[in-house]
Structures are given as structure tokens and as C-alpha cells.
N, C-alpha and C. Protein backbone atom coordinates (compact mmCIF):
# COMPACT_ATOMS: atom_id res chain seq x y z
N THR A 1 -10.75 -26.21 195.87
CA THR A 1 -10.18 -24.91 196.11
C THR A 1 -8.77 -24.83 195.51
N ILE A 2 -7.99 -25.87 195.71
CA ILE A 2 -6.62 -25.88 195.19
C ILE A 2 -6.64 -25.77 193.66
N ILE A 3 -7.50 -26.55 193.03
CA ILE A 3 -7.58 -26.52 191.57
C ILE A 3 -7.96 -25.13 191.08
N GLU A 4 -8.97 -24.55 191.68
CA GLU A 4 -9.43 -23.23 191.27
C GLU A 4 -8.36 -22.17 191.48
N GLU A 5 -7.70 -22.19 192.63
CA GLU A 5 -6.67 -21.19 192.92
C GLU A 5 -5.50 -21.29 191.94
N ILE A 6 -5.03 -22.50 191.73
CA ILE A 6 -3.85 -22.66 190.87
C ILE A 6 -4.19 -22.35 189.41
N THR A 7 -5.31 -22.87 188.92
CA THR A 7 -5.63 -22.63 187.51
C THR A 7 -6.04 -21.19 187.24
N ASP A 8 -6.52 -20.49 188.26
CA ASP A 8 -6.82 -19.06 188.09
C ASP A 8 -5.55 -18.24 187.97
N ASP A 9 -4.49 -18.69 188.64
CA ASP A 9 -3.23 -17.95 188.64
C ASP A 9 -2.34 -18.25 187.43
N ILE A 10 -2.55 -19.38 186.80
CA ILE A 10 -1.72 -19.77 185.66
C ILE A 10 -2.46 -19.42 184.37
N GLU A 11 -1.80 -18.73 183.47
CA GLU A 11 -2.43 -18.34 182.21
C GLU A 11 -2.17 -19.35 181.09
N SER A 12 -1.08 -20.09 181.18
CA SER A 12 -0.68 -20.99 180.12
C SER A 12 -1.46 -22.30 180.16
N ASP A 13 -2.14 -22.62 179.06
CA ASP A 13 -2.85 -23.90 178.97
C ASP A 13 -1.88 -25.06 179.13
N HIS A 14 -0.67 -24.90 178.65
CA HIS A 14 0.34 -25.96 178.76
C HIS A 14 0.60 -26.30 180.23
N TYR A 15 0.81 -25.30 181.04
CA TYR A 15 1.13 -25.54 182.45
C TYR A 15 -0.09 -25.96 183.26
N ILE A 16 -1.25 -25.46 182.89
CA ILE A 16 -2.48 -25.93 183.54
C ILE A 16 -2.67 -27.41 183.22
N THR A 17 -2.43 -27.78 181.98
CA THR A 17 -2.53 -29.18 181.57
C THR A 17 -1.56 -30.04 182.36
N ASP A 18 -0.33 -29.58 182.49
CA ASP A 18 0.67 -30.34 183.24
C ASP A 18 0.21 -30.56 184.68
N PHE A 19 -0.31 -29.52 185.31
CA PHE A 19 -0.80 -29.61 186.69
C PHE A 19 -1.97 -30.57 186.79
N LEU A 20 -2.95 -30.44 185.91
CA LEU A 20 -4.15 -31.28 185.98
C LEU A 20 -3.84 -32.74 185.62
N LYS A 21 -3.03 -32.93 184.59
CA LYS A 21 -2.69 -34.29 184.16
C LYS A 21 -1.91 -35.03 185.24
N THR A 22 -0.95 -34.35 185.82
CA THR A 22 -0.12 -34.96 186.86
C THR A 22 -0.94 -35.37 188.07
N ASN A 23 -1.93 -34.57 188.41
CA ASN A 23 -2.70 -34.81 189.62
C ASN A 23 -4.07 -35.44 189.37
N ALA A 24 -4.37 -35.79 188.13
CA ALA A 24 -5.68 -36.35 187.79
C ALA A 24 -6.07 -37.54 188.67
N PRO A 25 -5.17 -38.50 188.92
CA PRO A 25 -5.59 -39.62 189.77
C PRO A 25 -6.09 -39.19 191.15
N LYS A 26 -5.49 -38.16 191.71
CA LYS A 26 -5.94 -37.64 193.01
C LYS A 26 -7.28 -36.92 192.88
N PHE A 27 -7.39 -36.09 191.85
CA PHE A 27 -8.60 -35.29 191.67
C PHE A 27 -9.82 -36.15 191.39
N LEU A 28 -9.61 -37.27 190.70
CA LEU A 28 -10.73 -38.13 190.32
C LEU A 28 -11.29 -38.94 191.49
N GLN A 29 -10.66 -38.84 192.63
CA GLN A 29 -11.13 -39.59 193.79
C GLN A 29 -12.26 -38.88 194.53
N GLN A 30 -12.45 -37.59 194.27
CA GLN A 30 -13.50 -36.84 194.94
C GLN A 30 -14.37 -36.13 193.91
N LYS A 31 -15.66 -36.16 194.14
CA LYS A 31 -16.62 -35.57 193.22
C LYS A 31 -16.33 -34.09 192.99
N GLU A 32 -16.10 -33.33 194.06
CA GLU A 32 -15.89 -31.89 193.93
C GLU A 32 -14.60 -31.59 193.17
N ALA A 33 -13.56 -32.39 193.43
CA ALA A 33 -12.29 -32.18 192.73
C ALA A 33 -12.42 -32.54 191.25
N THR A 34 -13.16 -33.60 190.97
CA THR A 34 -13.40 -33.98 189.57
C THR A 34 -14.13 -32.87 188.83
N THR A 35 -15.16 -32.36 189.45
CA THR A 35 -15.93 -31.27 188.84
C THR A 35 -15.04 -30.04 188.64
N ALA A 36 -14.23 -29.72 189.62
CA ALA A 36 -13.33 -28.56 189.52
C ALA A 36 -12.30 -28.76 188.41
N MET A 37 -11.80 -30.00 188.28
CA MET A 37 -10.81 -30.28 187.25
C MET A 37 -11.41 -30.04 185.86
N PHE A 38 -12.62 -30.53 185.63
CA PHE A 38 -13.23 -30.34 184.31
C PHE A 38 -13.73 -28.92 184.10
N SER A 39 -14.06 -28.24 185.15
CA SER A 39 -14.40 -26.81 185.04
C SER A 39 -13.17 -26.03 184.61
N ALA A 40 -12.02 -26.37 185.18
CA ALA A 40 -10.77 -25.72 184.78
C ALA A 40 -10.45 -26.03 183.33
N THR A 41 -10.73 -27.26 182.92
CA THR A 41 -10.49 -27.65 181.53
C THR A 41 -11.34 -26.82 180.58
N ARG A 42 -12.58 -26.57 180.97
CA ARG A 42 -13.48 -25.79 180.12
C ARG A 42 -13.00 -24.34 179.95
N GLU A 43 -12.25 -23.85 180.92
CA GLU A 43 -11.75 -22.47 180.86
C GLU A 43 -10.54 -22.35 179.94
N MET A 44 -9.92 -23.48 179.61
CA MET A 44 -8.74 -23.44 178.75
C MET A 44 -9.16 -23.10 177.32
N GLU A 45 -8.28 -22.45 176.59
CA GLU A 45 -8.59 -22.06 175.22
C GLU A 45 -8.27 -23.17 174.21
N SER A 46 -7.23 -23.93 174.48
CA SER A 46 -6.74 -24.89 173.51
C SER A 46 -7.45 -26.24 173.63
N ASP A 47 -8.13 -26.65 172.55
CA ASP A 47 -8.75 -27.97 172.53
C ASP A 47 -7.69 -29.07 172.60
N HIS A 48 -6.51 -28.79 172.08
CA HIS A 48 -5.41 -29.76 172.15
C HIS A 48 -5.09 -30.09 173.61
N TYR A 49 -4.94 -29.07 174.42
CA TYR A 49 -4.61 -29.31 175.83
C TYR A 49 -5.80 -29.86 176.60
N LYS A 50 -7.00 -29.46 176.25
CA LYS A 50 -8.18 -30.04 176.88
C LYS A 50 -8.22 -31.55 176.62
N THR A 51 -7.89 -31.94 175.40
CA THR A 51 -7.88 -33.35 175.02
C THR A 51 -6.90 -34.14 175.86
N ILE A 52 -5.74 -33.57 176.12
CA ILE A 52 -4.74 -34.26 176.94
C ILE A 52 -5.29 -34.53 178.34
N VAL A 53 -5.89 -33.52 178.95
CA VAL A 53 -6.41 -33.67 180.32
C VAL A 53 -7.57 -34.66 180.34
N ILE A 54 -8.52 -34.51 179.44
CA ILE A 54 -9.70 -35.38 179.44
C ILE A 54 -9.30 -36.82 179.15
N SER A 55 -8.41 -37.02 178.19
CA SER A 55 -7.96 -38.38 177.86
C SER A 55 -7.25 -39.01 179.05
N GLU A 56 -6.44 -38.24 179.74
CA GLU A 56 -5.76 -38.75 180.93
C GLU A 56 -6.77 -39.15 181.99
N ALA A 57 -7.78 -38.35 182.17
CA ALA A 57 -8.80 -38.63 183.18
C ALA A 57 -9.60 -39.88 182.84
N LEU A 58 -9.72 -40.19 181.56
CA LEU A 58 -10.52 -41.33 181.13
C LEU A 58 -9.72 -42.62 181.01
N LYS A 59 -8.42 -42.57 181.31
CA LYS A 59 -7.60 -43.79 181.25
C LYS A 59 -8.05 -44.74 182.34
N GLY A 60 -8.02 -46.02 182.01
CA GLY A 60 -8.36 -47.03 183.00
C GLY A 60 -9.85 -47.21 183.13
N THR A 61 -10.23 -48.11 184.00
CA THR A 61 -11.64 -48.44 184.17
C THR A 61 -12.15 -48.08 185.56
N ASN A 62 -11.38 -47.32 186.31
CA ASN A 62 -11.77 -47.03 187.69
C ASN A 62 -12.58 -45.74 187.83
N HIS A 63 -13.06 -45.18 186.73
CA HIS A 63 -13.83 -43.95 186.84
C HIS A 63 -15.30 -44.28 187.11
N SER A 64 -15.90 -43.43 187.89
CA SER A 64 -17.33 -43.61 188.20
C SER A 64 -18.16 -43.16 187.01
N ALA A 65 -19.42 -43.56 187.03
CA ALA A 65 -20.33 -43.14 185.96
C ALA A 65 -20.45 -41.61 185.96
N GLU A 66 -20.42 -41.03 187.14
CA GLU A 66 -20.53 -39.57 187.25
C GLU A 66 -19.30 -38.86 186.69
N SER A 67 -18.09 -39.36 187.02
CA SER A 67 -16.88 -38.71 186.50
C SER A 67 -16.78 -38.91 184.99
N LEU A 68 -17.23 -40.07 184.50
CA LEU A 68 -17.26 -40.30 183.05
C LEU A 68 -18.18 -39.30 182.38
N HIS A 69 -19.36 -39.10 182.96
CA HIS A 69 -20.32 -38.15 182.40
C HIS A 69 -19.74 -36.74 182.35
N VAL A 70 -19.10 -36.30 183.43
CA VAL A 70 -18.52 -34.96 183.48
C VAL A 70 -17.38 -34.83 182.47
N ALA A 71 -16.57 -35.87 182.36
CA ALA A 71 -15.45 -35.84 181.40
C ALA A 71 -15.95 -35.75 179.97
N LEU A 72 -16.97 -36.53 179.65
CA LEU A 72 -17.49 -36.51 178.29
C LEU A 72 -18.25 -35.22 177.98
N GLN A 73 -18.85 -34.60 179.00
CA GLN A 73 -19.46 -33.28 178.81
C GLN A 73 -18.37 -32.26 178.46
N ALA A 74 -17.24 -32.34 179.16
CA ALA A 74 -16.13 -31.43 178.86
C ALA A 74 -15.64 -31.64 177.43
N ALA A 75 -15.59 -32.89 176.99
CA ALA A 75 -15.18 -33.17 175.61
C ALA A 75 -16.20 -32.60 174.63
N ALA A 76 -17.47 -32.78 174.93
CA ALA A 76 -18.53 -32.30 174.03
C ALA A 76 -18.53 -30.78 173.92
N ASP A 77 -18.01 -30.08 174.93
CA ASP A 77 -17.95 -28.62 174.90
C ASP A 77 -16.84 -28.07 174.02
N MET A 78 -15.95 -28.94 173.57
CA MET A 78 -14.85 -28.46 172.73
C MET A 78 -15.38 -28.05 171.35
N GLU A 79 -14.69 -27.13 170.73
CA GLU A 79 -15.10 -26.65 169.41
C GLU A 79 -14.64 -27.57 168.29
N SER A 80 -13.50 -28.19 168.46
CA SER A 80 -12.90 -28.98 167.39
C SER A 80 -13.47 -30.40 167.35
N ASP A 81 -14.11 -30.75 166.24
CA ASP A 81 -14.61 -32.11 166.06
C ASP A 81 -13.46 -33.11 166.09
N HIS A 82 -12.32 -32.71 165.55
CA HIS A 82 -11.14 -33.58 165.55
C HIS A 82 -10.77 -33.98 166.97
N TYR A 83 -10.72 -33.02 167.88
CA TYR A 83 -10.30 -33.32 169.25
C TYR A 83 -11.39 -34.05 170.04
N ILE A 84 -12.65 -33.76 169.78
CA ILE A 84 -13.71 -34.55 170.42
C ILE A 84 -13.57 -36.00 169.99
N ALA A 85 -13.38 -36.21 168.70
CA ALA A 85 -13.22 -37.56 168.16
C ALA A 85 -11.98 -38.24 168.75
N GLU A 86 -10.92 -37.48 168.96
CA GLU A 86 -9.71 -38.06 169.55
C GLU A 86 -9.97 -38.56 170.97
N VAL A 87 -10.67 -37.77 171.77
CA VAL A 87 -11.01 -38.20 173.13
C VAL A 87 -11.84 -39.48 173.08
N LEU A 88 -12.86 -39.50 172.25
CA LEU A 88 -13.74 -40.66 172.17
C LEU A 88 -13.01 -41.89 171.63
N SER A 89 -12.16 -41.68 170.65
CA SER A 89 -11.38 -42.78 170.09
C SER A 89 -10.44 -43.37 171.14
N ASN A 90 -9.80 -42.50 171.92
CA ASN A 90 -8.92 -42.99 172.99
C ASN A 90 -9.70 -43.83 174.00
N LEU A 91 -10.89 -43.39 174.32
CA LEU A 91 -11.73 -44.14 175.26
C LEU A 91 -12.14 -45.48 174.65
N LEU A 92 -12.46 -45.50 173.37
CA LEU A 92 -12.87 -46.74 172.72
C LEU A 92 -11.74 -47.76 172.63
N LYS A 93 -10.51 -47.32 172.70
CA LYS A 93 -9.37 -48.24 172.63
C LYS A 93 -9.20 -49.03 173.92
N GLN A 94 -9.88 -48.61 174.97
CA GLN A 94 -9.78 -49.32 176.24
C GLN A 94 -10.59 -50.61 176.20
N ASN A 95 -10.08 -51.61 176.86
CA ASN A 95 -10.79 -52.88 176.95
C ASN A 95 -11.79 -52.81 178.11
N ASN A 96 -12.80 -53.62 178.02
CA ASN A 96 -13.78 -53.78 179.10
C ASN A 96 -14.51 -52.49 179.45
N LEU A 97 -14.89 -51.70 178.46
CA LEU A 97 -15.73 -50.54 178.73
C LEU A 97 -17.11 -51.03 179.14
N SER A 98 -17.66 -50.42 180.14
CA SER A 98 -18.99 -50.80 180.60
C SER A 98 -20.04 -50.34 179.59
N ASP A 99 -21.22 -50.93 179.72
CA ASP A 99 -22.33 -50.51 178.86
C ASP A 99 -22.66 -49.04 179.09
N VAL A 100 -22.58 -48.61 180.35
CA VAL A 100 -22.84 -47.21 180.68
C VAL A 100 -21.84 -46.31 179.96
N ALA A 101 -20.56 -46.71 179.97
CA ALA A 101 -19.52 -45.91 179.32
C ALA A 101 -19.74 -45.85 177.81
N LEU A 102 -20.05 -46.99 177.21
CA LEU A 102 -20.28 -47.01 175.75
C LEU A 102 -21.50 -46.19 175.36
N THR A 103 -22.56 -46.30 176.13
CA THR A 103 -23.77 -45.54 175.83
C THR A 103 -23.53 -44.05 175.98
N GLU A 104 -22.82 -43.67 177.04
CA GLU A 104 -22.49 -42.26 177.27
C GLU A 104 -21.59 -41.73 176.15
N LEU A 105 -20.65 -42.54 175.73
CA LEU A 105 -19.76 -42.16 174.63
C LEU A 105 -20.57 -41.94 173.35
N LEU A 106 -21.48 -42.85 173.06
CA LEU A 106 -22.29 -42.71 171.84
C LEU A 106 -23.20 -41.49 171.90
N THR A 107 -23.66 -41.15 173.08
CA THR A 107 -24.44 -39.92 173.26
C THR A 107 -23.57 -38.71 172.93
N THR A 108 -22.32 -38.75 173.35
CA THR A 108 -21.39 -37.64 173.14
C THR A 108 -21.09 -37.42 171.66
N THR A 109 -21.23 -38.46 170.83
CA THR A 109 -20.97 -38.28 169.39
C THR A 109 -21.89 -37.24 168.77
N GLN A 110 -23.02 -36.99 169.40
CA GLN A 110 -23.95 -36.00 168.85
C GLN A 110 -23.38 -34.58 168.92
N ALA A 111 -22.32 -34.38 169.70
CA ALA A 111 -21.66 -33.08 169.75
C ALA A 111 -20.73 -32.87 168.56
N ILE A 112 -20.46 -33.93 167.82
CA ILE A 112 -19.57 -33.85 166.66
C ILE A 112 -20.40 -33.44 165.45
N GLU A 113 -20.10 -32.28 164.90
CA GLU A 113 -20.86 -31.79 163.74
C GLU A 113 -20.43 -32.46 162.44
N SER A 114 -19.16 -32.80 162.34
CA SER A 114 -18.64 -33.40 161.11
C SER A 114 -19.11 -34.84 160.98
N ASP A 115 -19.80 -35.14 159.88
CA ASP A 115 -20.23 -36.51 159.63
C ASP A 115 -19.04 -37.44 159.50
N HIS A 116 -17.94 -36.94 158.96
CA HIS A 116 -16.73 -37.74 158.81
C HIS A 116 -16.22 -38.22 160.17
N TYR A 117 -16.01 -37.29 161.10
CA TYR A 117 -15.50 -37.66 162.42
C TYR A 117 -16.52 -38.49 163.21
N ARG A 118 -17.78 -38.15 163.07
CA ARG A 118 -18.82 -38.91 163.78
C ARG A 118 -18.82 -40.36 163.27
N THR A 119 -18.72 -40.53 161.96
CA THR A 119 -18.69 -41.87 161.38
C THR A 119 -17.48 -42.66 161.87
N GLN A 120 -16.33 -42.00 161.97
CA GLN A 120 -15.14 -42.68 162.48
C GLN A 120 -15.40 -43.27 163.86
N ILE A 121 -16.00 -42.49 164.73
CA ILE A 121 -16.23 -42.95 166.10
C ILE A 121 -17.33 -44.00 166.13
N LEU A 122 -18.40 -43.80 165.40
CA LEU A 122 -19.49 -44.78 165.40
C LEU A 122 -19.04 -46.13 164.86
N THR A 123 -18.26 -46.13 163.78
CA THR A 123 -17.79 -47.40 163.23
C THR A 123 -16.76 -48.04 164.16
N GLN A 124 -15.96 -47.22 164.84
CA GLN A 124 -15.02 -47.77 165.83
C GLN A 124 -15.80 -48.39 166.99
N ALA A 125 -16.87 -47.75 167.42
CA ALA A 125 -17.70 -48.29 168.50
C ALA A 125 -18.34 -49.61 168.09
N LEU A 126 -18.71 -49.72 166.82
CA LEU A 126 -19.34 -50.95 166.33
C LEU A 126 -18.38 -52.14 166.34
N GLN A 127 -17.10 -51.88 166.48
CA GLN A 127 -16.12 -52.97 166.57
C GLN A 127 -16.12 -53.61 167.95
N LYS A 128 -16.72 -52.92 168.93
CA LYS A 128 -16.82 -53.46 170.28
C LYS A 128 -17.81 -54.61 170.28
N SER A 129 -17.50 -55.67 170.97
CA SER A 129 -18.36 -56.85 170.96
C SER A 129 -19.51 -56.76 171.95
N ASN A 130 -19.45 -55.81 172.87
CA ASN A 130 -20.45 -55.79 173.94
C ASN A 130 -21.43 -54.63 173.85
N LEU A 131 -21.78 -54.21 172.64
CA LEU A 131 -22.76 -53.13 172.51
C LEU A 131 -24.16 -53.65 172.86
N SER A 132 -24.79 -52.99 173.78
CA SER A 132 -26.13 -53.38 174.22
C SER A 132 -27.19 -52.74 173.33
N GLY A 133 -28.42 -53.06 173.62
CA GLY A 133 -29.54 -52.46 172.90
C GLY A 133 -29.58 -50.96 173.11
N SER A 134 -29.31 -50.50 174.34
CA SER A 134 -29.32 -49.05 174.58
C SER A 134 -28.18 -48.36 173.85
N ALA A 135 -27.03 -49.04 173.73
CA ALA A 135 -25.92 -48.47 172.97
C ALA A 135 -26.28 -48.38 171.48
N HIS A 136 -26.91 -49.44 170.98
CA HIS A 136 -27.34 -49.40 169.57
C HIS A 136 -28.35 -48.27 169.35
N GLN A 137 -29.24 -48.09 170.31
CA GLN A 137 -30.24 -47.04 170.18
C GLN A 137 -29.57 -45.66 170.16
N GLN A 138 -28.57 -45.43 171.02
CA GLN A 138 -27.85 -44.15 171.02
C GLN A 138 -27.09 -43.96 169.72
N LEU A 139 -26.54 -45.04 169.19
CA LEU A 139 -25.84 -44.96 167.92
C LEU A 139 -26.79 -44.52 166.82
N LEU A 140 -27.99 -45.09 166.81
CA LEU A 140 -28.98 -44.71 165.79
C LEU A 140 -29.44 -43.27 165.97
N GLU A 141 -29.55 -42.82 167.21
CA GLU A 141 -29.90 -41.41 167.47
C GLU A 141 -28.84 -40.49 166.87
N SER A 142 -27.58 -40.88 166.99
CA SER A 142 -26.50 -40.08 166.44
C SER A 142 -26.55 -40.08 164.91
N VAL A 143 -26.86 -41.23 164.33
CA VAL A 143 -26.94 -41.33 162.86
C VAL A 143 -28.07 -40.46 162.32
N LYS A 144 -29.18 -40.37 163.05
CA LYS A 144 -30.32 -39.57 162.60
C LYS A 144 -29.96 -38.11 162.36
N GLU A 145 -28.97 -37.61 163.06
CA GLU A 145 -28.58 -36.20 162.91
C GLU A 145 -27.57 -35.97 161.80
N MET A 146 -27.10 -37.03 161.19
CA MET A 146 -26.11 -36.89 160.12
C MET A 146 -26.80 -36.49 158.83
N GLU A 147 -26.09 -35.77 157.98
CA GLU A 147 -26.65 -35.29 156.72
C GLU A 147 -26.14 -36.04 155.51
N SER A 148 -24.91 -36.52 155.56
CA SER A 148 -24.29 -37.15 154.39
C SER A 148 -24.80 -38.57 154.18
N ASP A 149 -25.40 -38.81 153.03
CA ASP A 149 -25.87 -40.15 152.69
C ASP A 149 -24.71 -41.15 152.71
N HIS A 150 -23.56 -40.70 152.25
CA HIS A 150 -22.38 -41.57 152.22
C HIS A 150 -22.04 -42.07 153.63
N TYR A 151 -21.94 -41.17 154.59
CA TYR A 151 -21.55 -41.54 155.94
C TYR A 151 -22.66 -42.29 156.68
N ILE A 152 -23.90 -41.94 156.42
CA ILE A 152 -25.02 -42.68 157.02
C ILE A 152 -24.97 -44.13 156.55
N THR A 153 -24.79 -44.31 155.26
CA THR A 153 -24.72 -45.66 154.70
C THR A 153 -23.55 -46.44 155.28
N GLU A 154 -22.42 -45.78 155.43
CA GLU A 154 -21.24 -46.45 155.98
C GLU A 154 -21.51 -46.99 157.39
N VAL A 155 -22.16 -46.19 158.22
CA VAL A 155 -22.46 -46.64 159.58
C VAL A 155 -23.49 -47.76 159.55
N ILE A 156 -24.53 -47.62 158.75
CA ILE A 156 -25.59 -48.63 158.71
C ILE A 156 -25.05 -49.96 158.18
N VAL A 157 -24.21 -49.92 157.18
CA VAL A 157 -23.62 -51.16 156.65
C VAL A 157 -22.81 -51.85 157.75
N ASN A 158 -22.05 -51.09 158.53
CA ASN A 158 -21.28 -51.68 159.63
C ASN A 158 -22.19 -52.20 160.74
N LEU A 159 -23.31 -51.54 160.94
CA LEU A 159 -24.27 -51.97 161.96
C LEU A 159 -24.97 -53.26 161.54
N MET A 160 -25.26 -53.40 160.28
CA MET A 160 -26.03 -54.54 159.78
C MET A 160 -25.30 -55.88 159.94
N VAL A 161 -24.00 -55.86 160.05
CA VAL A 161 -23.28 -57.13 160.23
C VAL A 161 -23.39 -57.65 161.66
N LYS A 162 -23.94 -56.84 162.56
CA LYS A 162 -24.14 -57.23 163.95
C LYS A 162 -25.47 -57.94 164.11
N LYS A 163 -25.55 -58.77 165.14
CA LYS A 163 -26.83 -59.38 165.48
C LYS A 163 -27.62 -58.33 166.25
N LEU A 164 -28.76 -57.93 165.70
CA LEU A 164 -29.55 -56.85 166.27
C LEU A 164 -30.85 -57.38 166.88
N SER A 165 -31.25 -56.76 167.95
CA SER A 165 -32.53 -57.11 168.55
C SER A 165 -33.66 -56.64 167.65
N ASP A 166 -34.84 -57.19 167.88
CA ASP A 166 -36.01 -56.76 167.09
C ASP A 166 -36.26 -55.26 167.28
N GLU A 167 -36.09 -54.78 168.51
CA GLU A 167 -36.31 -53.36 168.80
C GLU A 167 -35.30 -52.48 168.04
N THR A 168 -34.04 -52.89 168.05
CA THR A 168 -33.01 -52.13 167.32
C THR A 168 -33.30 -52.15 165.83
N MET A 169 -33.72 -53.31 165.32
CA MET A 169 -34.03 -53.41 163.90
C MET A 169 -35.22 -52.50 163.54
N ASP A 170 -36.22 -52.44 164.41
CA ASP A 170 -37.35 -51.54 164.17
C ASP A 170 -36.88 -50.09 164.15
N ASP A 171 -35.99 -49.71 165.11
CA ASP A 171 -35.45 -48.35 165.13
C ASP A 171 -34.65 -48.06 163.88
N LEU A 172 -33.90 -49.03 163.43
CA LEU A 172 -33.10 -48.88 162.21
C LEU A 172 -34.01 -48.67 161.00
N LEU A 173 -35.05 -49.43 160.91
CA LEU A 173 -35.98 -49.29 159.77
C LEU A 173 -36.70 -47.94 159.81
N ASP A 174 -37.01 -47.46 161.00
CA ASP A 174 -37.63 -46.14 161.11
C ASP A 174 -36.67 -45.08 160.62
């Protein structure tokens, strides 16, 4: 209720961002508050300010799978591929990302229309040492939607240096 009342009364994305960013640790402790925070983010016009709030919410490793999912959905709803990539890149810079977080992040790359930005995130994700089979599968799903032969090749070449399961290799060959 507090989030909805305050963000409804404030018109400036800058000040809404300041309010949400400052209070994000409190809001992330409750499911309803987390949902309200990202709903407020979706109402903002500026992808720049949305990125600030979402990135702040994704700092650290104490987020639940559900709050991670809601945060990445908010990122995927942004119009700017640059800012979606920025959110995902910031998340990838964190150490000890769970398999769930990496897989969810790779799923979110499908919201990026630009093959350039998608490739940046996919190759950055491939630098992580703990990519599971499901993460590799999500990565390949994202590559399937790319159009540029150049960027597809770039991701596949980076993928090939990894030790791949037989299932992942079959998916890659398909």
C-alpha cells in the first residue's frame, strides 16, 4: 500500500527511483512489497531509472527465486536492449550466482532483440564456471532466435571451449 500510494503521487521517475532504491532491502523482504516495487518500476517511463531500481534489487545473493523472477520480468519489459543488457550484465558480475539465477537470466536474454547485446550477455554468461546443463539449454534457446550469423558464431565458438554434456552437444548440433 505504501509503495502504491507514494509512487502514484510522485510523477518524477528520478524521485520514484530514489524512494524505491533506498527502501529496496525492506521491500524485498515481503512478497507483496516486492511485487509492488516492480509494478511501480513498470509504470516508470525511463528505462534508465528502471535499470537503477532493478539492479539495486538484484544486488547480493539474498534474493529468493521468486523475487529474482519478478525482477528479471521487469527488466524484460523494458524497451531498451541496452538497459536490459545492463541489468543482466550487473547480475552476471556477482559471484556465486545460483543455477536458478543463471538459468532465469539466460531466459531473460530472449527479451533482447539486438543480436549484439544478446551476444554480449551470452558470452559474459559463458565465462561463469558453474553453468549447468539447463543453463546451457537456455543459452541455446536464446541463440536459436538470433538472426546474425556473425553473432551466432561468436556465441557458439565461446560455448565450444566448455566441456559440454552429450545432451547439450546434441542440442547444439540440432
